[in-house]
mmCIF file of C-alpha atoms in Angstrom:
data_model
loop_
_atom_site.group_PDB
_atom_site.id
_atom_site.type_symbol
_atom_site.label_atom_id
_atom_site.label_comp_id
_atom_site.label_asym_id
_atom_site.label_seq_id
_atom_site.Cartn_x
_atom_site.Cartn_y
_atom_site.Cartn_z
ATOM 1 C CA MET T 1 129.159 95.313 120.241
ATOM 2 C CA ALA T 2 130.144 97.694 122.976
ATOM 3 C CA GLU T 3 128.762 100.546 120.922
ATOM 4 C CA LEU T 4 125.466 98.768 120.413
ATOM 5 C CA THR T 5 125.055 98.246 124.119
ATOM 6 C CA ARG T 6 125.824 101.877 124.736
ATOM 7 C CA MET T 7 123.181 102.909 122.209
ATOM 8 C CA GLU T 8 120.575 100.669 123.756
ATOM 9 C CA THR T 9 121.257 102.235 127.126
ATOM 10 C CA ASP T 10 121.033 105.683 125.582
ATOM 11 C CA ASP T 11 117.692 104.668 124.254
ATOM 12 C CA VAL T 12 116.236 104.350 127.705
ATOM 13 C CA THR T 13 117.911 107.347 129.261
ATOM 14 C CA MET T 14 118.359 109.957 126.567
ATOM 15 C CA GLY T 15 116.492 108.811 123.491
ATOM 16 C CA PRO T 16 117.966 107.481 120.237
ATOM 17 C CA PRO T 17 121.062 108.781 118.437
ATOM 18 C CA ALA T 18 120.241 111.760 116.269
ATOM 19 C CA GLY T 19 119.043 111.613 112.679
ATOM 20 C CA LEU T 20 119.086 108.641 110.327
ATOM 21 C CA ARG T 21 121.374 106.717 112.659
ATOM 22 C CA GLY T 22 118.612 106.743 115.237
ATOM 23 C CA VAL T 23 116.100 105.499 112.659
ATOM 24 C CA ALA T 24 118.464 102.672 111.715
ATOM 25 C CA VAL T 25 118.966 101.749 115.385
ATOM 26 C CA ASP T 26 115.184 101.703 115.966
ATOM 27 C CA PHE T 27 114.449 99.533 112.959
ATOM 28 C CA ALA T 28 117.373 97.181 113.657
ATOM 29 C CA SER T 29 116.342 96.636 117.273
ATOM 30 C CA ASP T 30 114.478 93.648 118.585
ATOM 31 C CA GLN T 31 110.694 93.263 118.589
ATOM 32 C CA ARG T 32 109.463 96.809 118.084
ATOM 33 C CA ALA T 33 110.619 99.641 115.861
ATOM 34 C CA PHE T 34 108.396 102.425 117.181
ATOM 35 C CA LYS T 35 109.842 102.645 120.672
ATOM 36 C CA ASN T 36 107.815 105.296 122.432
ATOM 37 C CA VAL T 37 104.677 104.932 120.330
ATOM 38 C CA SER T 38 101.827 102.808 121.651
ATOM 39 C CA TRP T 39 100.511 100.033 119.414
ATOM 40 C CA GLY T 40 97.199 101.840 119.077
ATOM 41 C CA LYS T 41 98.766 104.987 117.689
ATOM 42 C CA ALA T 42 101.175 103.062 115.446
ATOM 43 C CA MET T 43 98.325 100.991 113.994
ATOM 44 C CA MET T 44 96.208 104.102 113.365
ATOM 45 C CA TRP T 45 99.135 105.655 111.501
ATOM 46 C CA ILE T 46 99.613 102.515 109.422
ATOM 47 C CA PHE T 47 95.884 102.434 108.633
ATOM 48 C CA LEU T 48 96.061 106.093 107.607
ATOM 49 C CA LEU T 49 99.042 105.302 105.387
ATOM 50 C CA SER T 50 96.967 102.652 103.592
ATOM 51 C CA ASP T 51 94.085 105.130 103.311
ATOM 52 C CA THR T 52 96.513 107.625 101.790
ATOM 53 C CA PHE T 53 97.158 105.161 98.996
ATOM 54 C CA ILE T 54 93.426 104.623 98.459
ATOM 55 C CA PHE T 55 92.704 108.325 98.106
ATOM 56 C CA GLY T 56 95.932 108.721 96.133
ATOM 57 C CA CYS T 57 94.654 106.146 93.629
ATOM 58 C CA PHE T 58 91.266 107.891 93.371
ATOM 59 C CA LEU T 59 92.892 111.222 92.640
ATOM 60 C CA LEU T 60 95.221 109.505 90.166
ATOM 61 C CA ALA T 61 92.290 107.906 88.369
ATOM 62 C CA TYR T 62 90.680 111.355 88.182
ATOM 63 C CA MET T 63 93.904 112.868 86.841
ATOM 64 C CA THR T 64 94.189 110.139 84.213
ATOM 65 C CA ALA T 65 90.565 110.566 83.109
ATOM 66 C CA ARG T 66 90.886 114.336 82.906
ATOM 67 C CA MET T 67 94.222 114.278 81.060
ATOM 68 C CA SER T 68 93.209 111.669 78.518
ATOM 69 C CA THR T 69 89.824 112.974 77.366
ATOM 70 C CA PRO T 70 89.564 115.184 74.278
ATOM 71 C CA VAL T 71 86.186 116.505 75.548
ATOM 72 C CA PRO T 72 86.479 119.718 77.634
ATOM 73 C CA TRP T 73 86.307 119.213 81.409
ATOM 74 C CA PRO T 74 83.359 120.998 83.093
ATOM 75 C CA ASN T 75 84.541 124.145 84.899
ATOM 76 C CA PRO T 76 84.209 123.371 88.640
ATOM 77 C CA SER T 77 84.166 127.074 89.427
ATOM 78 C CA GLU T 78 80.843 127.371 87.559
ATOM 79 C CA VAL T 79 79.450 123.920 88.353
ATOM 80 C CA PHE T 80 79.772 124.515 92.111
ATOM 81 C CA ALA T 81 78.693 128.156 92.061
ATOM 82 C CA LEU T 82 75.721 129.141 94.190
ATOM 83 C CA ASN T 83 73.183 131.836 93.482
ATOM 84 C CA ILE T 84 73.063 134.001 96.603
ATOM 85 C CA GLY T 85 71.062 137.215 96.530
ATOM 86 C CA GLY T 86 70.839 137.195 92.746
ATOM 87 C CA GLN T 87 74.598 136.809 92.319
ATOM 88 C CA GLU T 88 76.526 133.762 91.148
ATOM 89 C CA ILE T 89 79.325 133.241 93.679
ATOM 90 C CA PRO T 90 81.866 130.677 92.435
ATOM 91 C CA LEU T 91 82.657 127.652 94.589
ATOM 92 C CA ILE T 92 81.163 129.287 97.689
ATOM 93 C CA LEU T 93 79.577 126.143 99.130
ATOM 94 C CA ILE T 94 82.869 124.248 98.853
ATOM 95 C CA ALA T 95 84.708 127.133 100.510
ATOM 96 C CA ILE T 96 82.288 127.095 103.455
ATOM 97 C CA MET T 97 82.621 123.289 103.720
ATOM 98 C CA THR T 98 86.412 123.732 103.823
ATOM 99 C CA PHE T 99 86.199 126.245 106.663
ATOM 100 C CA ILE T 100 83.816 124.004 108.605
ATOM 101 C CA LEU T 101 86.116 120.986 108.298
ATOM 102 C CA ILE T 102 89.174 123.027 109.312
ATOM 103 C CA SER T 103 87.292 124.342 112.339
ATOM 104 C CA SER T 104 86.369 120.789 113.304
ATOM 105 C CA SER T 105 90.080 119.907 113.149
ATOM 106 C CA GLY T 106 90.818 122.838 115.447
ATOM 107 C CA THR T 107 88.260 121.750 118.035
ATOM 108 C CA MET T 108 89.545 118.169 117.804
ATOM 109 C CA ALA T 109 93.132 119.260 118.460
ATOM 110 C CA MET T 110 91.943 121.112 121.550
ATOM 111 C CA ALA T 111 89.927 118.078 122.680
ATOM 112 C CA VAL T 112 93.126 116.001 122.569
ATOM 113 C CA ASN T 113 94.884 118.633 124.651
ATOM 114 C CA PHE T 114 92.187 118.743 127.324
ATOM 115 C CA GLY T 115 92.071 114.937 127.302
ATOM 116 C CA TYR T 116 95.683 114.712 128.395
ATOM 117 C CA ARG T 117 94.922 117.271 131.120
ATOM 118 C CA ARG T 118 92.140 114.935 132.272
ATOM 119 C CA GLU T 119 89.491 117.635 131.963
ATOM 120 C CA ARG T 120 86.872 115.243 130.724
ATOM 121 C CA GLY T 121 83.995 117.724 130.581
ATOM 122 C CA LYS T 122 85.818 120.025 128.184
ATOM 123 C CA THR T 123 87.202 117.077 126.202
ATOM 124 C CA ALA T 124 83.774 115.544 125.655
ATOM 125 C CA ALA T 125 82.222 118.919 124.824
ATOM 126 C CA LEU T 126 84.898 119.694 122.221
ATOM 127 C CA MET T 127 84.530 116.209 120.712
ATOM 128 C CA LEU T 128 80.766 116.702 120.443
ATOM 129 C CA LEU T 129 81.380 120.073 118.784
ATOM 130 C CA THR T 130 83.768 118.362 116.364
ATOM 131 C CA ALA T 131 81.127 115.743 115.595
ATOM 132 C CA ALA T 132 78.503 118.467 115.046
ATOM 133 C CA LEU T 133 80.772 120.295 112.593
ATOM 134 C CA GLY T 134 81.482 116.997 110.826
ATOM 135 C CA ALA T 135 77.760 116.263 110.559
ATOM 136 C CA THR T 136 77.222 119.765 109.143
ATOM 137 C CA PHE T 137 79.873 119.051 106.544
ATOM 138 C CA VAL T 138 78.166 115.812 105.504
ATOM 139 C CA GLY T 139 74.821 117.631 105.383
ATOM 140 C CA MET T 140 76.232 120.263 103.039
ATOM 141 C CA GLN T 141 77.725 117.522 100.917
ATOM 142 C CA ALA T 142 74.289 115.872 100.677
ATOM 143 C CA PHE T 143 72.907 119.246 99.553
ATOM 144 C CA GLU T 144 75.648 119.532 96.933
ATOM 145 C CA TRP T 145 74.990 116.019 95.628
ATOM 146 C CA THR T 146 71.246 116.706 95.446
ATOM 147 C CA LYS T 147 71.860 119.935 93.541
ATOM 148 C CA LEU T 148 74.161 118.261 91.028
ATOM 149 C CA ILE T 149 71.896 115.259 90.547
ATOM 150 C CA THR T 150 68.867 117.472 89.862
ATOM 151 C CA GLU T 151 70.999 119.352 87.349
ATOM 152 C CA GLY T 152 71.580 116.092 85.509
ATOM 153 C CA VAL T 153 75.004 114.957 86.677
ATOM 154 C CA ARG T 154 75.317 111.179 86.514
ATOM 155 C CA PRO T 155 78.325 108.875 86.802
ATOM 156 C CA TRP T 156 78.027 108.310 83.040
ATOM 157 C CA GLY T 157 77.445 111.872 81.886
ATOM 158 C CA ASN T 158 76.576 115.483 82.572
ATOM 159 C CA PRO T 159 75.286 118.507 80.631
ATOM 160 C CA TRP T 160 78.582 120.385 80.530
ATOM 161 C CA GLY T 161 81.364 118.207 79.168
ATOM 162 C CA ALA T 162 83.482 115.131 79.792
ATOM 163 C CA ALA T 163 81.418 112.202 81.067
ATOM 164 C CA GLN T 164 84.107 111.187 83.582
ATOM 165 C CA PHE T 165 83.416 114.315 85.609
ATOM 166 C CA GLY T 166 80.409 112.692 87.290
ATOM 167 C CA SER T 167 82.062 109.377 88.071
ATOM 168 C CA SER T 168 85.169 111.066 89.491
ATOM 169 C CA PHE T 169 83.044 113.460 91.539
ATOM 170 C CA PHE T 170 80.737 110.843 93.074
ATOM 171 C CA MET T 171 83.590 108.421 93.708
ATOM 172 C CA ILE T 172 85.973 110.865 95.389
ATOM 173 C CA THR T 173 83.542 112.992 97.400
ATOM 174 C CA GLY T 174 81.415 109.949 98.225
ATOM 175 C CA PHE T 175 84.345 108.064 99.687
ATOM 176 C CA HIS T 176 85.467 111.135 101.604
ATOM 177 C CA GLY T 177 81.958 111.776 102.921
ATOM 178 C CA THR T 178 81.787 108.166 104.097
ATOM 179 C CA HIS T 179 85.014 108.707 106.013
ATOM 180 C CA VAL T 180 83.575 111.813 107.642
ATOM 181 C CA THR T 181 80.387 109.950 108.560
ATOM 182 C CA PHE T 182 82.287 107.118 110.226
ATOM 183 C CA GLY T 183 84.437 109.705 111.963
ATOM 184 C CA VAL T 184 81.323 111.352 113.409
ATOM 185 C CA ILE T 185 80.024 108.000 114.674
ATOM 186 C CA PHE T 186 83.314 107.119 116.370
ATOM 187 C CA LEU T 187 83.620 110.641 117.778
ATOM 188 C CA LEU T 188 80.236 110.216 119.445
ATOM 189 C CA ILE T 189 81.199 106.818 120.860
ATOM 190 C CA THR T 190 84.528 108.103 122.203
ATOM 191 C CA ALA T 191 82.968 111.314 123.556
ATOM 192 C CA ARG T 192 80.453 109.210 125.512
ATOM 193 C CA LYS T 193 83.265 107.166 127.050
ATOM 194 C CA VAL T 194 85.162 110.314 128.000
ATOM 195 C CA TRP T 195 82.026 111.911 129.444
ATOM 196 C CA ARG T 196 81.282 108.816 131.538
ATOM 197 C CA GLY T 197 84.840 108.921 132.892
ATOM 198 C CA ASP T 198 85.834 105.493 131.548
ATOM 199 C CA PHE T 199 89.477 106.538 131.351
ATOM 200 C CA ASP T 200 89.539 107.780 134.959
ATOM 201 C CA THR T 201 87.696 104.837 136.527
ATOM 202 C CA GLY T 202 89.410 102.184 134.405
ATOM 203 C CA ARG T 203 86.102 100.841 133.107
ATOM 204 C CA ARG T 204 86.668 98.042 130.636
ATOM 205 C CA GLY T 205 85.691 98.429 126.993
ATOM 206 C CA PHE T 206 82.499 96.782 125.764
ATOM 207 C CA PHE T 207 84.253 95.191 122.803
ATOM 208 C CA THR T 208 87.819 94.660 123.958
ATOM 209 C CA SER T 209 87.328 94.132 127.720
ATOM 210 C CA ARG T 210 90.467 96.229 128.216
ATOM 211 C CA LYS T 211 90.975 99.420 130.140
ATOM 212 C CA GLY T 212 91.396 102.462 127.922
ATOM 213 C CA ASN T 213 93.209 105.735 128.502
ATOM 214 C CA TYR T 214 93.084 109.274 127.190
ATOM 215 C CA GLU T 215 95.409 108.404 124.327
ATOM 216 C CA ILE T 216 92.324 107.109 122.503
ATOM 217 C CA VAL T 217 91.266 110.743 122.088
ATOM 218 C CA GLU T 218 94.533 111.483 120.314
ATOM 219 C CA ILE T 219 94.182 108.382 118.112
ATOM 220 C CA MET T 220 90.624 109.417 117.245
ATOM 221 C CA GLY T 221 92.073 112.860 116.508
ATOM 222 C CA LEU T 222 94.611 111.384 114.077
ATOM 223 C CA TYR T 223 91.785 109.875 112.048
ATOM 224 C CA TRP T 224 89.798 113.101 112.127
ATOM 225 C CA HIS T 225 92.740 115.281 111.061
ATOM 226 C CA PHE T 226 93.437 112.810 108.263
ATOM 227 C CA VAL T 227 89.901 113.321 106.927
ATOM 228 C CA ASP T 228 90.603 117.056 106.938
ATOM 229 C CA LEU T 229 93.956 116.436 105.253
ATOM 230 C CA VAL T 230 92.354 114.435 102.443
ATOM 231 C CA TRP T 231 89.863 117.254 101.922
ATOM 232 C CA VAL T 232 92.791 119.685 101.456
ATOM 233 C CA PHE T 233 93.959 117.574 98.517
ATOM 234 C CA ILE T 234 90.462 117.059 97.075
ATOM 235 C CA PHE T 235 89.770 120.795 97.351
ATOM 236 C CA ALA T 236 93.012 121.606 95.524
ATOM 237 C CA PHE T 237 92.890 118.996 92.780
ATOM 238 C CA PHE T 238 89.193 118.485 92.112
ATOM 239 C CA TYR T 239 87.577 121.834 92.889
ATOM 240 C CA LEU T 240 90.302 124.398 92.227
ATOM 241 C CA TRP T 241 92.421 122.830 89.467
ATOM 242 C CA MET U 1 112.304 114.116 126.636
ATOM 243 C CA ALA U 2 110.995 111.455 124.299
ATOM 244 C CA GLN U 3 110.399 109.253 127.305
ATOM 245 C CA ALA U 4 108.610 111.972 129.212
ATOM 246 C CA GLN U 5 106.277 112.428 126.261
ATOM 247 C CA ALA U 6 105.584 108.719 126.124
ATOM 248 C CA HIS U 7 104.155 108.858 129.609
ATOM 249 C CA SER U 8 102.327 112.157 129.608
ATOM 250 C CA GLY U 9 101.180 112.072 125.984
ATOM 251 C CA GLN U 10 101.458 114.966 123.552
ATOM 252 C CA GLN U 11 101.117 118.141 125.575
ATOM 253 C CA HIS U 12 101.401 121.536 123.948
ATOM 254 C CA PRO U 13 99.988 124.954 124.711
ATOM 255 C CA ILE U 14 96.451 125.611 123.431
ATOM 256 C CA ARG U 15 97.764 128.816 121.901
ATOM 257 C CA LEU U 16 99.794 126.824 119.367
ATOM 258 C CA TYR U 17 96.642 125.091 118.097
ATOM 259 C CA LEU U 18 94.783 128.381 117.835
ATOM 260 C CA VAL U 19 97.630 129.917 115.811
ATOM 261 C CA VAL U 20 97.677 126.950 113.413
ATOM 262 C CA TRP U 21 93.885 127.069 113.162
ATOM 263 C CA GLY U 22 94.128 130.746 112.190
ATOM 264 C CA LEU U 23 96.878 130.027 109.653
ATOM 265 C CA LEU U 24 94.763 127.283 108.073
ATOM 266 C CA PHE U 25 91.870 129.719 107.755
ATOM 267 C CA VAL U 26 94.105 132.295 106.087
ATOM 268 C CA LEU U 27 95.631 129.727 103.710
ATOM 269 C CA SER U 28 92.168 128.384 102.790
ATOM 270 C CA THR U 29 91.025 131.911 102.068
ATOM 271 C CA PHE U 30 94.036 132.372 99.787
ATOM 272 C CA SER U 31 93.217 129.094 97.980
ATOM 273 C CA TYR U 32 89.650 130.240 97.490
ATOM 274 C CA LEU U 33 90.807 133.639 96.254
ATOM 275 C CA VAL U 34 92.866 131.924 93.543
ATOM 276 C CA ASP U 35 89.561 130.759 92.068
ATOM 277 C CA TYR U 36 87.543 133.845 92.993
ATOM 278 C CA LEU U 37 89.988 136.213 91.305
ATOM 279 C CA GLY U 38 90.135 133.927 88.285
ATOM 280 C CA ILE U 39 93.925 133.472 88.202
ATOM 281 C CA GLN U 40 94.777 131.124 85.329
ATOM 282 C CA GLY U 41 97.666 129.116 83.903
ATOM 283 C CA TYR U 42 100.887 128.171 85.642
ATOM 284 C CA LEU U 43 100.441 130.832 88.336
ATOM 285 C CA ARG U 44 97.103 129.256 89.318
ATOM 286 C CA TRP U 45 98.537 125.727 89.526
ATOM 287 C CA THR U 46 101.612 126.902 91.439
ATOM 288 C CA LEU U 47 99.528 128.813 93.986
ATOM 289 C CA ILE U 48 97.101 125.899 94.429
ATOM 290 C CA ILE U 49 99.978 123.473 95.089
ATOM 291 C CA VAL U 50 101.823 125.862 97.418
ATOM 292 C CA PHE U 51 98.761 126.577 99.582
ATOM 293 C CA MET U 52 97.822 122.882 99.561
ATOM 294 C CA MET U 53 101.282 121.778 100.726
ATOM 295 C CA LEU U 54 101.417 124.459 103.435
ATOM 296 C CA LYS U 55 98.013 123.399 104.774
ATOM 297 C CA ALA U 56 98.882 119.705 104.620
ATOM 298 C CA GLY U 57 102.197 120.374 106.357
ATOM 299 C CA LEU U 58 100.578 122.298 109.199
ATOM 300 C CA ILE U 59 97.905 119.647 109.755
ATOM 301 C CA VAL U 60 100.382 116.743 109.770
ATOM 302 C CA ALA U 61 103.135 118.483 111.738
ATOM 303 C CA ILE U 62 101.104 120.258 114.429
ATOM 304 C CA PHE U 63 97.583 118.820 114.606
ATOM 305 C CA MET U 64 98.762 115.235 114.076
ATOM 306 C CA HIS U 65 101.889 115.871 116.187
ATOM 307 C CA MET U 66 104.313 114.492 113.596
ATOM 308 C CA ALA U 67 106.773 117.254 114.494
ATOM 309 C CA TRP U 68 107.268 115.658 117.916
ATOM 310 C CA GLU U 69 107.136 111.976 116.996
ATOM 311 C CA ARG U 70 110.196 109.759 116.936
ATOM 312 C CA LEU U 71 112.043 109.880 113.624
ATOM 313 C CA ALA U 72 111.530 106.157 112.911
ATOM 314 C CA LEU U 73 107.732 106.643 112.861
ATOM 315 C CA VAL U 74 107.959 109.888 110.884
ATOM 316 C CA TYR U 75 109.992 108.241 108.114
ATOM 317 C CA ALA U 76 107.921 105.054 108.119
ATOM 318 C CA ILE U 77 104.723 107.055 107.532
ATOM 319 C CA LEU U 78 105.807 110.055 105.456
ATOM 320 C CA LEU U 79 108.237 108.471 102.979
ATOM 321 C CA PRO U 80 106.006 105.761 101.392
ATOM 322 C CA PRO U 81 103.405 108.255 100.045
ATOM 323 C CA LEU U 82 106.194 109.846 97.983
ATOM 324 C CA LEU U 83 106.080 106.704 95.832
ATOM 325 C CA VAL U 84 102.664 107.888 94.640
ATOM 326 C CA LEU U 85 104.586 110.518 92.665
ATOM 327 C CA VAL U 86 106.159 107.712 90.612
ATOM 328 C CA PHE U 87 102.637 106.453 89.890
ATOM 329 C CA VAL U 88 101.629 110.006 88.908
ATOM 330 C CA ALA U 89 104.482 110.160 86.411
ATOM 331 C CA MET U 90 103.493 106.771 84.936
ATOM 332 C CA MET U 91 99.815 107.692 84.588
ATOM 333 C CA ALA U 92 100.616 111.118 83.136
ATOM 334 C CA SER U 93 102.694 109.426 80.461
ATOM 335 C CA GLU U 94 99.917 106.883 79.853
ATOM 336 C CA SER U 95 97.312 109.676 79.589
ATOM 337 C CA HIS U 96 99.374 111.485 76.982
ATOM 338 C CA TYR U 97 99.501 108.306 74.935
ATOM 339 C CA THR U 98 95.737 107.712 75.332
ATOM 340 C CA ILE U 99 94.754 111.195 74.232
ATOM 341 C CA PHE U 100 97.189 110.975 71.331
ATOM 342 C CA THR U 101 95.529 107.772 70.083
ATOM 343 C CA ARG U 102 92.054 109.236 70.591
ATOM 344 C CA LEU U 103 92.872 112.346 68.615
ATOM 345 C CA ALA U 104 94.839 110.523 65.909
ATOM 346 C CA PHE U 105 92.576 107.531 65.288
ATOM 347 C CA LEU U 106 89.129 108.471 66.632
ATOM 348 C CA GLY U 107 89.172 112.069 65.427
ATOM 349 C CA GLY U 108 88.611 113.262 68.970
ATOM 350 C CA ALA U 109 85.259 111.452 69.080
ATOM 351 C CA GLY U 110 86.189 108.995 71.813
ATOM 352 C CA SER U 111 85.686 110.413 75.264
#
């Protein structure tokens, strides 16, 4: 009992005991396990965890389809090649999309940083840049879909091999593209609030009637980086494998 | 320190983000080169997984600030996805059985 009291005091002054013991103390404590994490950030992380399982199941379904079909899988390196200047360059569009999404993650990380320094001009500008890069990504994805559809790829078949290629492709990239699109929309909304100075003046939210703070930029950033993270896995398993 | 962070939010030098950004670019280039150079077989799959995990690690640890979060949150978020690996093992086994039946009884005609 005495030890427990000591640990609770430590918690306020010096942080939790090190390692797993600290985890156990946090989870065994009253009311809240994530001591120094705001509810907004904790809930975003828990949402992202659930999203991880969704994308995990999509990639699993794709793995199962690809492993269990006796028909050869279309070669993504050729399917996603682009003809530039008379030369077939494998997977080039996907590579460019990858670089664009990574760059958008970089600008987002810097937006979070400037947010906490209360430089709202720079924060809003970097968020808008992030949104622009995200919109570019979605645009290139629309181009890719159009190209594949005109070449005859359907969810139930394609000219090159296993029929499940189309359904896996549209399902996985479609769901990811939807995530990016929603990310862009919320980036624009949050950037507007930052630009207007809502988090300096304590203006109340339209929907929640609560005052926000610059942590919302970081929470928005978590979602955006997650979209980038999912793309890392899609790029590896669907396009490169 | 943890308390100080709780009040001021995650605050790290811009330089750190630029370095990670650069590393992600380099790693993505390597991933792309795996395909561009036409590396095949186990070497291809190993390289793809290694570059993927390095990129994912950098994004989660630095960009998403997991490296500085309290351990209780880190474990609560990062451990559950490992269970997906159990699911992977189950579905891999199931796929082997499916393709066996397709080849043995449908003569490879079922797709």
